Amino acid sequence: PVLGQFTDENILCKTPADLPGGPHFYPQVEFNDKPESLFFNDGIRRIDFILVYEDEDKKEFEKRNMYQRRREYFEASLMKMGLELEATPSVVNDKLMFVKVHLPWDVLCTYAEVLHIKLPIRPNDITPRPSMWRFFTCITKHFYPDEKLIQKEVEYFTAPFEKNRQDCFYINDKDLFFTPAMRSRMACYILSKAQYEIRGNINKFGITKLLNTGVYKAAYPLHDGKFNVKSKEEAYPSERYLLYNEWANPKNFYKMQPLDLIRKYYGEKVGIYFAWLGFYTMMLAVAAVVGLGCFIYGLKSQETSTWSKEVCDPNIGGKIVMCPQCDLCKYWILNSTCETSQKLSIFDNFGTLVFAVFMSIWVTLFLEFWKRYQAELEYEWDTVEFLEQEEPPRPEYEARCIYERKNPITEKVPFTFCGRCVRISIGIGTVCFWIFLILASIVAIIVYRLAVFITFSYQLRNNNLKNLEPIKEYVTPQMATSVTASLISFVVIMILNILYERVAIWITNFELPRTRTDYENSLTMKMFLFQFVNYYSSCFYIAFVKGKIVGYPGKPVKLLGEYRSEECDPGGCLIELTTQLAIIMGGKAIWNNIQEVLLPWAKNWLFRRCSSSVTEKVIPRWEQDYQLQPISQLGLFYEYLEMVIQFGFVTLFVASFPLAPVLALINNLFEIRVDAWKFTTQSRRIVPQKAQDIGAWQPILQGIAILAVATNAMIIAFTSDMIPRLVYYWSFSVFPYSDNTEHTMQGYINSSLSVFNISDSPFDLTDIAMSAPSNLTTCRYRDFRYPPGHPWQYEHNIQYWHVLGAKLAFIIVVEHIVYLTKFILSYVIPDVPYAVKERIKREKYLTHVILHETSLKLVTRRLKPLIDDKISHDATNFNKEEIEMKATLTPIEENN
């Protein structure tokens, strides 16, 4: 059957039999044995999109009629909108049919204007400013992609395309004027608008619903060739091949990314993600160097740490008997925590304070410099004037617009004001329920900590765990409890994450946002709020709750009336926070790499194994891409979420783990290449989308940056022992609180441990077996309280109030200094570079002049025949009048 024009009566038919030409109203051809062809069988019309469906004749009878009717109605709608289709059966699976979609020139021009696509009007003749790195070209060129393979693109002045002003645009070749990414984007837009069914007054349209219901198996644009085979045409190299060799290949991990080529092949949305990820990784390198320096400083100062030496000293820590930390626990000697205190001294030192302040400034510089870099990309990628009004409504939104209440955007809305309030309330209630569920899991883990600590304490003290003999000397009850609880916490986090992900998507679909950007922003806020509580709650507990409200041995604080509140190690809870961060960051990185690398590779491998019987056949390009893994519409959302959660770990708790930026840097170097490898080799080509910035993630990053200042200041003040040590050094190590004549850290451990009289205990502790002298009458515990026999025994002493005041003063001073510095930096560093502002103004002016001059020439060219006819007509009339006048004159008058 030959492709024809369809009237409204043809296109609104209800059954396949009513369709013009019967079930197949477009050509169906066999594969032409050209595996890398990107064209129809005529070799002229380019394939802009592929639709895949399963032949209805091979389906169950009950689905056959509905699927066939919707599919043929949908394809008839596409053809009415001007698209050209051609079907080819699969060479691997005789049940599959591939429908090739082509957009003719007129359709491209129409929808380029609808989507406000900017296209070139003249080569850009503005001389770019020379780079400050031009003097180091001989060195920096090794860190950039090969310029011989990936050549710099020609810059043009651009303007939104207008179909009736084609002469204003720089059109050398109509086949190349619109890039494949632009064509795929327009094709996807048309597919999302095409109808597939009418029920009463309700029009159903959009490819998404057809994919979800199984009418079509897949819909995707084509890759331009194999990733590992060089294009045979030197003039038109395969961009996929270039991206793999210069970007996705692991051997190029040290090179900068070819962002312009990424944007050209995958669209601005993917390009801006990799630009942000690359910039974040580059800034992490600075933080990683400083963090590594602080870690090395901690290693060097470990041997000179006075308080750590006192813990390990047999004559000091070896003679201090500590009170039991649970009702069934035994007395223990302080120096049994020698290994823990030595490890703690690596992270709990003056370098940590410096690094925490540095990271607070670093995060501000990162965000401000990213805004500037983003502004440069907006200019270079023509997204400066990309407005939300240009973004069309989602098909799911338009299909539900049945109420006649007007708003500033559309004449109809999908629900009334009350209906919208109900939907929002249900969404908020569901999110709150899941957040409370996370908090309940955290409480359960806390109860686990309290219960298992008793078990570990009893078993380790009584040498019952003989299987741990090789590492027993390095294992303490606190460490064993912390590690096992961290592992359980990580497993709970991942399980809740998987469950909530589906709930969040369902809630967002239920709310029915208008545009794709609104949808992603709504889902972003829900997912991040949940992930924030899910990933960070255990860290907040260890940093700011654990060991803060424990009472004292004679009057301990009990949870649920049974379990004593968890206490910190004599060195503090900082080492536990470090352990928690290392396990969650490491476990999350391993889990994400399994999901991003192993799962797609395994699925593709299984698909190839199942099709091994036909591997000798020549497979066309569209079928090779069908065998790859699809990328969901929210693919980049999860990539952003992963990196933003990591950003939170790097900034919020960096005071407890200076190596966090180092681990993040190593992970990101792999992440960039893993994502590139996944996009280029394992996945179908993603539909290009327009984007101006990173969307809702920008304010989230700014919120994390503000919160990071407070959390790090509070970690140093309340979780670390730095402030108590400084207070002791400057106030309590000399007269009148000590006999020392000079400031010193000697005696700090004894000063930080209070004394408890065993006879003052409300329950019998003497029955607990212990490895201590039989004449033991007192034990020590971590707090600043008056000793027994004092008029205010077991009340907080003056040192406690000094330390508390110093902690509060430290938080206030540090926060104000850092916030003031952040404000000054934000004010001094403009969001848009001055050079970019000037170039934007200059380009707008020149673009206006070019369009005006071109339009003037066009008008002049069109009016010229009319003017010439007018002049010729006037000249003819003038000659006739002159002849007639001469005929009426006498010879004498004529001579005169």
CSV table of C-alpha atoms in Angstrom, one decimal, residues 179-457:
chain,number,residue,atom,x,y,z
A,179,THR,CA,21.1,17.3,14.0
A,180,PRO,CA,20.0,13.7,14.8
A,181,ALA,CA,19.4,14.7,18.4
A,182,MET,CA,17.1,17.5,17.3
A,183,ARG,CA,15.2,15.2,15.0
A,184,SER,CA,14.8,12.5,17.7
A,185,ARG,CA,13.6,15.2,20.2
A,186,MET,CA,10.9,16.4,17.7
A,187,ALA,CA,9.9,12.8,16.9
A,188,CYS,CA,9.5,12.0,20.6
A,189,TYR,CA,7.4,15.1,21.0
A,190,ILE,CA,5.1,14.1,18.1
A,191,LEU,CA,4.8,10.6,19.5
A,192,SER,CA,3.7,12.0,22.9
A,193,LYS,CA,0.9,14.0,21.2
A,194,ALA,CA,-0.5,11.4,18.8
A,195,GLN,CA,-3.9,10.0,19.6
A,196,TYR,CA,-4.6,6.3,19.9
A,197,GLU,CA,-8.2,6.1,21.1
A,198,ILE,CA,-11.3,8.2,21.6
A,199,ARG,CA,-13.8,7.3,24.3
A,200,GLY,CA,-16.8,9.7,24.3
A,201,ASN,CA,-15.3,13.1,25.0
A,202,ILE,CA,-12.0,11.8,26.2
A,203,ASN,CA,-9.0,11.7,23.8
A,204,LYS,CA,-6.3,9.3,24.8
A,205,PHE,CA,-2.9,10.0,23.3
A,206,GLY,CA,0.8,9.5,23.9
A,207,ILE,CA,3.4,6.7,23.3
A,208,THR,CA,4.0,6.4,27.1
A,209,LYS,CA,0.7,4.8,27.8
A,210,LEU,CA,1.0,2.4,24.8
A,211,LEU,CA,4.4,1.3,26.1
A,212,ASN,CA,3.1,0.8,29.6
A,213,THR,CA,0.1,-1.3,28.4
A,214,GLY,CA,2.2,-3.4,26.0
A,215,VAL,CA,0.9,-2.2,22.7
A,216,TYR,CA,4.5,-1.4,21.8
A,217,LYS,CA,7.5,-3.1,23.3
A,218,ALA,CA,9.9,-0.3,22.9
A,219,ALA,CA,10.4,3.2,21.4
A,220,TYR,CA,13.8,4.7,21.0
A,221,PRO,CA,16.1,6.7,18.7
A,222,LEU,CA,19.0,4.9,17.0
A,223,HIS,CA,22.7,4.9,17.8
A,224,ASP,CA,24.7,6.1,14.8
A,225,GLY,CA,26.8,2.9,14.6
A,226,LYS,CA,28.8,0.4,16.7
A,227,PHE,CA,30.8,1.8,19.6
A,228,ASN,CA,33.9,-0.3,18.7
A,229,VAL,CA,33.9,0.0,14.9
A,230,LYS,CA,35.1,3.1,13.1
A,231,SER,CA,32.8,4.6,10.6
A,232,LYS,CA,33.7,3.9,7.0
A,233,GLU,CA,32.8,7.5,5.9
A,234,GLU,CA,35.7,9.8,6.9
A,235,ALA,CA,33.5,12.9,6.4
A,236,TYR,CA,30.9,11.6,8.8
A,237,PRO,CA,32.6,9.8,11.7
A,238,SER,CA,30.5,7.8,14.1
A,239,GLU,CA,29.9,10.0,17.2
A,240,ARG,CA,29.2,6.9,19.3
A,241,TYR,CA,32.6,5.5,18.3
A,242,LEU,CA,34.3,8.8,19.2
A,243,LEU,CA,32.6,9.0,22.5
A,244,TYR,CA,33.6,5.5,23.5
A,245,ASN,CA,37.2,5.9,22.5
A,246,GLU,CA,37.8,9.4,23.9
A,247,TRP,CA,35.3,9.4,26.8
A,248,ALA,CA,33.9,6.0,27.9
A,249,ASN,CA,37.1,4.0,27.6
A,250,PRO,CA,38.6,3.5,31.1
A,251,LYS,CA,42.1,4.3,29.7
A,252,ASN,CA,41.0,7.9,29.4
A,253,PHE,CA,40.0,8.4,33.1
A,254,TYR,CA,42.5,11.2,33.5
A,255,LYS,CA,41.2,13.2,30.5
A,256,MET,CA,38.6,16.0,30.4
A,257,GLN,CA,35.2,15.1,29.0
A,258,PRO,CA,34.2,16.1,25.4
A,259,LEU,CA,31.1,18.0,26.7
A,260,ASP,CA,30.2,19.5,23.4
A,261,LEU,CA,30.1,16.1,21.7
A,262,ILE,CA,28.1,14.6,24.6
A,263,ARG,CA,25.6,17.4,24.3
A,264,LYS,CA,25.4,17.1,20.6
A,265,TYR,CA,24.8,13.3,20.8
A,266,TYR,CA,22.7,13.0,23.9
A,267,GLY,CA,21.2,16.4,24.3
A,268,GLU,CA,21.6,19.3,26.8
A,269,LYS,CA,20.1,17.4,29.8
A,270,VAL,CA,22.7,14.7,29.7
A,271,GLY,CA,25.4,17.1,28.9
A,272,ILE,CA,24.7,19.3,31.9
A,273,TYR,CA,24.7,16.3,34.2
A,274,PHE,CA,28.2,15.2,33.0
A,275,ALA,CA,29.4,18.8,33.1
A,276,TRP,CA,28.3,19.1,36.8
A,277,LEU,CA,29.7,15.7,37.7
A,278,GLY,CA,33.0,16.5,36.1
A,279,PHE,CA,33.2,19.9,37.8
A,280,TYR,CA,32.3,18.4,41.2
A,281,THR,CA,35.0,15.8,40.8
A,282,MET,CA,37.6,18.4,39.8
A,283,MET,CA,36.7,20.5,42.9
A,284,LEU,CA,36.8,17.3,45.0
A,285,ALA,CA,40.5,16.9,44.0
A,286,VAL,CA,41.3,20.0,46.0
A,287,ALA,CA,39.3,18.9,49.1
A,288,ALA,CA,40.9,15.4,48.8
A,289,VAL,CA,44.4,16.8,48.9
A,290,VAL,CA,43.7,18.9,52.0
A,291,GLY,CA,41.8,16.0,53.6
A,292,LEU,CA,44.7,13.6,52.9
A,293,GLY,CA,47.0,16.2,54.4
A,294,CYS,CA,44.9,16.3,57.6
A,295,PHE,CA,44.9,12.5,57.8
A,296,ILE,CA,48.7,12.4,57.4
A,297,TYR,CA,48.9,15.1,60.1
A,298,GLY,CA,46.8,12.8,62.4
A,299,LEU,CA,49.0,9.9,61.8
A,300,LYS,CA,52.1,11.9,62.6
A,301,SER,CA,50.5,13.4,65.8
A,302,GLN,CA,49.3,9.9,66.9
A,303,GLU,CA,52.7,9.3,68.6
A,304,THR,CA,52.7,12.6,70.4
A,305,SER,CA,49.1,12.5,71.6
A,306,THR,CA,49.3,12.9,75.4
A,307,TRP,CA,45.8,11.8,76.2
A,308,SER,CA,46.1,8.7,74.0
A,309,LYS,CA,49.4,7.8,75.7
A,310,GLU,CA,47.7,8.2,79.1
A,311,VAL,CA,45.0,5.7,78.1
A,312,CYS,CA,47.6,3.2,77.0
A,313,ASP,CA,50.0,3.8,79.9
A,314,PRO,CA,49.9,0.8,82.3
A,315,ASN,CA,50.6,3.1,85.2
A,316,ILE,CA,47.7,5.4,84.3
A,317,GLY,CA,45.1,3.7,82.1
A,318,GLY,CA,46.1,0.3,83.4
A,319,LYS,CA,45.2,1.3,86.9
A,320,ILE,CA,41.9,3.0,86.2
A,321,VAL,CA,38.9,0.7,86.7
A,322,MET,CA,35.9,1.8,84.7
A,323,CYS,CA,32.3,1.2,85.8
A,324,PRO,CA,30.2,-1.3,83.9
A,325,GLN,CA,28.4,0.2,80.9
A,326,CYS,CA,25.4,-2.1,81.2
A,327,ASP,CA,23.5,-3.9,84.0
A,328,LEU,CA,25.2,-7.3,83.2
A,329,CYS,CA,28.5,-5.9,82.1
A,330,LYS,CA,31.8,-6.3,84.0
A,331,TYR,CA,34.2,-3.8,85.3
A,332,TRP,CA,37.0,-3.1,82.9
A,333,ILE,CA,40.4,-1.5,82.7
A,334,LEU,CA,40.7,1.8,80.8
A,335,ASN,CA,43.8,0.7,78.8
A,336,SER,CA,41.8,-2.1,77.2
A,337,THR,CA,40.6,0.6,74.7
A,338,CYS,CA,44.2,1.6,73.9
A,339,GLU,CA,43.8,0.6,70.2
A,340,THR,CA,40.6,2.6,69.8
A,341,SER,CA,42.0,5.7,71.4
A,342,GLN,CA,45.1,5.6,69.2
A,343,LYS,CA,42.9,5.3,66.1
A,344,LEU,CA,40.7,8.1,67.4
A,345,SER,CA,43.7,10.4,67.8
A,346,ILE,CA,44.2,10.2,64.0
A,347,PHE,CA,40.8,11.9,63.4
A,348,ASP,CA,40.3,13.9,66.6
A,349,ASN,CA,42.9,16.6,66.5
A,350,PHE,CA,43.5,20.2,65.6
A,351,GLY,CA,43.8,19.4,61.9
A,352,THR,CA,40.1,18.3,61.9
A,353,LEU,CA,39.0,21.7,63.0
A,354,VAL,CA,41.0,23.4,60.2
A,355,PHE,CA,39.7,20.9,57.7
A,356,ALA,CA,36.0,21.4,58.8
A,357,VAL,CA,36.4,25.2,58.4
A,358,PHE,CA,38.1,24.7,55.0
A,359,MET,CA,35.3,22.4,53.8
A,360,SER,CA,32.7,25.0,54.8
A,361,ILE,CA,34.5,27.6,52.6
A,362,TRP,CA,35.1,24.9,49.9
A,363,VAL,CA,31.4,24.1,49.4
A,364,THR,CA,30.6,27.8,48.9
A,365,LEU,CA,33.4,28.2,46.3
A,366,PHE,CA,32.1,25.0,44.6
A,367,LEU,CA,28.6,26.3,44.3
A,368,GLU,CA,29.6,29.8,43.2
A,369,PHE,CA,32.1,28.6,40.6
A,370,TRP,CA,29.6,26.1,39.3
A,371,LYS,CA,27.1,28.8,38.8
A,372,ARG,CA,29.7,30.7,36.7
A,373,TYR,CA,30.6,27.6,34.7
A,374,GLN,CA,26.9,26.8,34.2
A,375,ALA,CA,26.4,30.3,32.8
A,376,GLU,CA,29.1,29.7,30.3
A,377,LEU,CA,27.5,26.4,29.2
A,378,GLU,CA,24.1,28.1,28.9
A,379,TYR,CA,25.7,30.6,26.5
A,380,GLU,CA,27.6,28.0,24.5
A,381,TRP,CA,24.7,25.6,24.3
A,382,ASP,CA,22.0,28.2,23.5
A,383,THR,CA,19.9,27.6,26.6
A,384,VAL,CA,20.1,31.2,28.0
A,385,GLU,CA,16.6,32.0,27.1
A,386,PHE,CA,15.1,28.6,27.7
A,387,LEU,CA,12.0,29.3,29.7
A,388,GLU,CA,9.5,27.1,31.4
A,389,GLN,CA,6.8,28.5,29.1
A,390,GLU,CA,8.5,26.8,26.2
A,391,GLU,CA,8.2,23.4,27.8
A,392,PRO,CA,5.0,21.7,26.7
A,393,PRO,CA,2.6,20.0,29.2
A,394,ARG,CA,2.9,16.3,29.8
A,395,PRO,CA,0.5,14.1,27.8
A,396,GLU,CA,-0.7,12.6,31.1
A,397,TYR,CA,-1.6,16.1,32.3
A,398,GLU,CA,-3.4,17.1,29.1
A,399,ALA,CA,-5.4,13.9,28.9
A,400,ARG,CA,-6.9,14.7,32.4
A,401,CYS,CA,-7.7,18.4,31.7
A,402,ILE,CA,-11.5,18.2,31.8
A,403,TYR,CA,-12.5,21.0,34.2
A,404,GLU,CA,-13.3,24.4,32.8
A,405,ARG,CA,-11.5,26.4,35.5
A,406,LYS,CA,-9.1,28.8,33.9
A,407,ASN,CA,-5.6,29.4,35.1
A,408,PRO,CA,-2.7,31.6,33.6
A,409,ILE,CA,-1.3,28.6,31.6
A,410,THR,CA,-4.2,26.6,30.3
A,411,GLU,CA,-7.9,26.9,29.9
A,412,LYS,CA,-8.6,23.6,31.5
A,413,VAL,CA,-7.2,21.9,34.6
A,414,PRO,CA,-7.2,18.2,35.5
A,415,PHE,CA,-8.8,18.7,38.9
A,416,THR,CA,-10.6,21.3,41.0
A,417,PHE,CA,-9.1,23.3,43.8
A,418,CYS,CA,-10.4,20.9,46.4
A,419,GLY,CA,-9.2,17.9,44.4
A,420,ARG,CA,-5.7,19.4,44.2
A,421,CYS,CA,-5.7,20.0,48.0
A,422,VAL,CA,-6.7,16.4,48.6
A,423,ARG,CA,-4.0,15.1,46.3
A,424,ILE,CA,-1.3,17.2,47.9
A,425,SER,CA,-2.5,16.2,51.4
A,426,ILE,CA,-2.4,12.5,50.5
A,427,GLY,CA,1.2,13.0,49.1
A,428,ILE,CA,2.4,14.8,52.2
A,429,GLY,CA,0.8,12.3,54.5
A,430,THR,CA,2.4,9.4,52.7
A,431,VAL,CA,5.9,11.0,52.8
A,432,CYS,CA,5.5,11.7,56.5
A,433,PHE,CA,4.4,8.1,57.1
A,434,TRP,CA,7.5,6.7,55.4
A,435,ILE,CA,9.7,9.2,57.3
A,436,PHE,CA,8.2,8.0,60.6
A,437,LEU,CA,8.9,4.4,59.4
A,438,ILE,CA,12.5,5.3,59.0
A,439,LEU,CA,12.7,6.8,62.4
A,440,ALA,CA,11.1,3.6,63.8
A,441,SER,CA,13.8,1.5,62.1
A,442,ILE,CA,16.4,3.8,63.7
A,443,VAL,CA,14.8,3.2,67.1
A,444,ALA,CA,14.9,-0.5,66.5
A,445,ILE,CA,18.6,-0.3,65.6
A,446,ILE,CA,19.2,1.7,68.8
A,447,VAL,CA,17.5,-1.1,70.8
A,448,TYR,CA,19.7,-3.6,68.9
A,449,ARG,CA,22.8,-1.6,69.9
A,450,LEU,CA,21.8,-1.6,73.5
A,451,ALA,CA,20.9,-5.3,73.6
A,452,VAL,CA,23.8,-6.6,71.6
A,453,PHE,CA,26.3,-4.5,73.6
A,454,ILE,CA,25.4,-6.5,76.7
A,455,THR,CA,26.0,-9.7,74.8
A,456,PHE,CA,29.4,-8.6,73.3
A,457,SER,CA,30.6,-7.3,76.7
